[in-house]
mmCIF file of N, CA and C in Angstrom:
data_model
loop_
_atom_site.group_PDB
_atom_site.id
_atom_site.type_symbol
_atom_site.label_atom_id
_atom_site.label_comp_id
_atom_site.label_asym_id
_atom_site.label_seq_id
_atom_site.Cartn_x
_atom_site.Cartn_y
_atom_site.Cartn_z
ATOM 1 N N MET A 1 -9.387 6.493 -8.758
ATOM 2 C CA MET A 1 -8.998 5.107 -8.647
ATOM 3 C C MET A 1 -9.337 4.586 -7.262
ATOM 4 N N ASN A 2 -10.571 4.353 -6.997
ATOM 5 C CA ASN A 2 -10.975 3.823 -5.705
ATOM 6 C C ASN A 2 -10.940 2.310 -5.718
ATOM 7 N N GLY A 3 -10.916 1.742 -4.540
ATOM 8 C CA GLY A 3 -10.900 0.293 -4.434
ATOM 9 C C GLY A 3 -9.489 -0.256 -4.473
ATOM 10 N N GLU A 4 -9.403 -1.549 -4.402
ATOM 11 C CA GLU A 4 -8.096 -2.186 -4.387
ATOM 12 C C GLU A 4 -7.833 -2.891 -5.706
ATOM 13 N N MET A 5 -6.578 -2.889 -6.107
ATOM 14 C CA MET A 5 -6.177 -3.568 -7.328
ATOM 15 C C MET A 5 -5.547 -4.903 -6.943
ATOM 16 N N VAL A 6 -5.632 -5.866 -7.811
ATOM 17 C CA VAL A 6 -5.088 -7.195 -7.531
ATOM 18 C C VAL A 6 -3.572 -7.117 -7.471
ATOM 19 N N GLY A 7 -2.994 -7.642 -6.412
ATOM 20 C CA GLY A 7 -1.548 -7.709 -6.280
ATOM 21 C C GLY A 7 -0.889 -6.469 -5.734
ATOM 22 N N GLU A 8 -1.652 -5.483 -5.299
ATOM 23 C CA GLU A 8 -1.013 -4.275 -4.783
ATOM 24 C C GLU A 8 -0.600 -4.465 -3.336
ATOM 25 N N ILE A 9 0.482 -3.801 -2.954
ATOM 26 C CA ILE A 9 0.967 -3.825 -1.583
ATOM 27 C C ILE A 9 0.981 -2.380 -1.090
ATOM 28 N N PRO A 10 0.168 -2.041 -0.083
ATOM 29 C CA PRO A 10 0.158 -0.661 0.403
ATOM 30 C C PRO A 10 1.440 -0.331 1.151
ATOM 31 N N VAL A 11 2.036 0.815 0.845
ATOM 32 C CA VAL A 11 3.271 1.225 1.503
ATOM 33 C C VAL A 11 3.141 2.602 2.144
ATOM 34 N N GLY A 12 1.953 3.151 2.198
ATOM 35 C CA GLY A 12 1.743 4.463 2.801
ATOM 36 C C GLY A 12 0.503 4.460 3.662
ATOM 37 N N ILE A 13 0.212 5.608 4.264
ATOM 38 C CA ILE A 13 -0.989 5.731 5.071
ATOM 39 C C ILE A 13 -1.837 6.867 4.533
ATOM 40 N N GLN A 14 -3.123 6.782 4.792
ATOM 41 C CA GLN A 14 -4.061 7.818 4.371
ATOM 42 C C GLN A 14 -3.895 9.037 5.272
ATOM 43 N N THR A 15 -3.910 10.223 4.708
ATOM 44 C CA THR A 15 -3.886 11.450 5.495
ATOM 45 C C THR A 15 -5.128 12.262 5.184
ATOM 46 N N PHE A 16 -5.480 13.138 6.101
ATOM 47 C CA PHE A 16 -6.668 13.969 5.938
ATOM 48 C C PHE A 16 -6.275 15.260 5.244
ATOM 49 N N ARG A 17 -6.805 15.475 4.062
ATOM 50 C CA ARG A 17 -6.495 16.628 3.210
ATOM 51 C C ARG A 17 -4.997 16.718 2.978
ATOM 52 N N ASN A 18 -4.376 17.869 3.188
ATOM 53 C CA ASN A 18 -2.935 18.020 2.972
ATOM 54 C C ASN A 18 -2.147 18.003 4.270
ATOM 55 N N GLU A 19 -2.768 17.580 5.350
ATOM 56 C CA GLU A 19 -2.083 17.565 6.634
ATOM 57 C C GLU A 19 -1.245 16.304 6.771
ATOM 58 N N ASP A 20 -0.365 16.314 7.753
ATOM 59 C CA ASP A 20 0.558 15.196 7.944
ATOM 60 C C ASP A 20 0.132 14.299 9.101
ATOM 61 N N GLN A 21 -1.151 14.299 9.421
ATOM 62 C CA GLN A 21 -1.662 13.461 10.493
ATOM 63 C C GLN A 21 -2.317 12.224 9.890
ATOM 64 N N PRO A 22 -2.098 11.064 10.506
ATOM 65 C CA PRO A 22 -2.779 9.866 9.992
ATOM 66 C C PRO A 22 -4.291 10.025 10.075
ATOM 67 N N TYR A 23 -4.972 9.485 9.108
ATOM 68 C CA TYR A 23 -6.427 9.566 9.035
ATOM 69 C C TYR A 23 -6.945 8.167 8.783
ATOM 70 N N TRP A 24 -7.813 7.701 9.644
ATOM 71 C CA TRP A 24 -8.342 6.351 9.513
ATOM 72 C C TRP A 24 -9.776 6.444 9.011
ATOM 73 N N PRO A 25 -9.976 6.320 7.701
ATOM 74 C CA PRO A 25 -11.334 6.416 7.157
ATOM 75 C C PRO A 25 -12.183 5.210 7.566
ATOM 76 N N GLN A 26 -13.472 5.303 7.300
ATOM 77 C CA GLN A 26 -14.387 4.227 7.675
ATOM 78 C C GLN A 26 -14.051 2.931 6.945
ATOM 79 N N PHE A 27 -13.619 3.037 5.701
ATOM 80 C CA PHE A 27 -13.259 1.857 4.922
ATOM 81 C C PHE A 27 -11.750 1.794 4.787
ATOM 82 N N ASN A 28 -11.190 0.615 4.867
ATOM 83 C CA ASN A 28 -9.752 0.429 4.815
ATOM 84 C C ASN A 28 -9.315 0.193 3.372
ATOM 85 N N ASN A 29 -8.853 1.230 2.713
ATOM 86 C CA ASN A 29 -8.327 1.137 1.350
ATOM 87 C C ASN A 29 -6.901 1.647 1.330
ATOM 88 N N ALA A 30 -6.090 1.091 0.479
ATOM 89 C CA ALA A 30 -4.739 1.600 0.318
ATOM 90 C C ALA A 30 -4.788 2.930 -0.420
ATOM 91 N N THR A 31 -3.887 3.825 -0.067
ATOM 92 C CA THR A 31 -3.782 5.086 -0.775
ATOM 93 C C THR A 31 -3.233 4.791 -2.166
ATOM 94 N N TYR A 32 -3.966 5.188 -3.205
ATOM 95 C CA TYR A 32 -3.595 4.754 -4.554
ATOM 96 C C TYR A 32 -2.253 5.298 -4.999
ATOM 97 N N LYS A 33 -1.800 6.409 -4.430
ATOM 98 C CA LYS A 33 -0.501 6.953 -4.825
ATOM 99 C C LYS A 33 0.644 6.258 -4.100
ATOM 100 N N GLU A 34 0.329 5.456 -3.112
ATOM 101 C CA GLU A 34 1.364 4.837 -2.306
ATOM 102 C C GLU A 34 1.203 3.327 -2.264
ATOM 103 N N VAL A 35 1.129 2.712 -3.424
ATOM 104 C CA VAL A 35 1.071 1.254 -3.502
ATOM 105 C C VAL A 35 2.072 0.773 -4.545
ATOM 106 N N TRP A 36 2.573 -0.416 -4.319
ATOM 107 C CA TRP A 36 3.383 -1.071 -5.333
ATOM 108 C C TRP A 36 2.447 -1.953 -6.117
ATOM 109 N N VAL A 37 2.283 -1.673 -7.382
ATOM 110 C CA VAL A 37 1.396 -2.494 -8.200
ATOM 111 C C VAL A 37 2.243 -3.459 -9.007
ATOM 112 N N GLY A 38 2.389 -4.581 -8.481
ATOM 113 C CA GLY A 38 3.137 -5.643 -9.125
ATOM 114 C C GLY A 38 2.696 -6.946 -8.509
ATOM 115 N N ASN A 39 3.307 -7.984 -8.905
ATOM 116 C CA ASN A 39 2.976 -9.273 -8.335
ATOM 117 C C ASN A 39 3.446 -9.298 -6.883
ATOM 118 N N ALA A 40 2.507 -9.467 -5.960
ATOM 119 C CA ALA A 40 2.853 -9.456 -4.536
ATOM 120 C C ALA A 40 3.830 -10.575 -4.204
ATOM 121 N N GLY A 41 3.699 -11.709 -4.853
ATOM 122 C CA GLY A 41 4.619 -12.815 -4.625
ATOM 123 C C GLY A 41 6.046 -12.467 -5.018
ATOM 124 N N LYS A 42 6.202 -11.660 -6.062
ATOM 125 C CA LYS A 42 7.538 -11.242 -6.500
ATOM 126 C C LYS A 42 8.218 -10.423 -5.408
ATOM 127 N N TRP A 43 7.485 -9.464 -4.838
ATOM 128 C CA TRP A 43 8.063 -8.629 -3.783
ATOM 129 C C TRP A 43 8.387 -9.460 -2.549
ATOM 130 N N LEU A 44 7.511 -10.384 -2.207
ATOM 131 C CA LEU A 44 7.759 -11.210 -1.030
ATOM 132 C C LEU A 44 8.949 -12.135 -1.237
ATOM 133 N N SER A 45 9.151 -12.629 -2.453
ATOM 134 C CA SER A 45 10.314 -13.486 -2.705
ATOM 135 C C SER A 45 11.611 -12.683 -2.651
ATOM 136 N N ILE A 46 11.576 -11.433 -3.089
ATOM 137 C CA ILE A 46 12.767 -10.575 -2.995
ATOM 138 C C ILE A 46 13.116 -10.328 -1.532
ATOM 139 N N VAL A 47 12.108 -10.039 -0.719
ATOM 140 C CA VAL A 47 12.343 -9.819 0.710
ATOM 141 C C VAL A 47 12.880 -11.084 1.363
ATOM 142 N N ALA A 48 12.345 -12.237 0.990
ATOM 143 C CA ALA A 48 12.829 -13.503 1.549
ATOM 144 C C ALA A 48 14.291 -13.733 1.185
ATOM 145 N N ASP A 49 14.684 -13.382 -0.042
ATOM 146 C CA ASP A 49 16.085 -13.529 -0.446
ATOM 147 C C ASP A 49 16.987 -12.574 0.321
ATOM 148 N N LEU A 50 16.496 -11.371 0.612
ATOM 149 C CA LEU A 50 17.300 -10.403 1.356
ATOM 150 C C LEU A 50 17.490 -10.821 2.811
ATOM 151 N N ILE A 51 16.507 -11.505 3.365
ATOM 152 C CA ILE A 51 16.600 -11.932 4.761
ATOM 153 C C ILE A 51 17.600 -13.071 4.931
ATOM 154 N N LYS A 52 17.784 -13.886 3.904
ATOM 155 C CA LYS A 52 18.702 -15.041 3.990
ATOM 156 C C LYS A 52 20.110 -14.627 4.275
#
């Protein structure tokens, strides 16, 4: 699952192999196992309600 999906919000960082060090690849893609796939506006409205 390469590339970005519409409406995803990345919540993790890419790591190199199984190590726990951040890895900055040449292309900036969200890690597919660490994204919220939903309507981005829905998540932002929930956060806005929590901040109030």
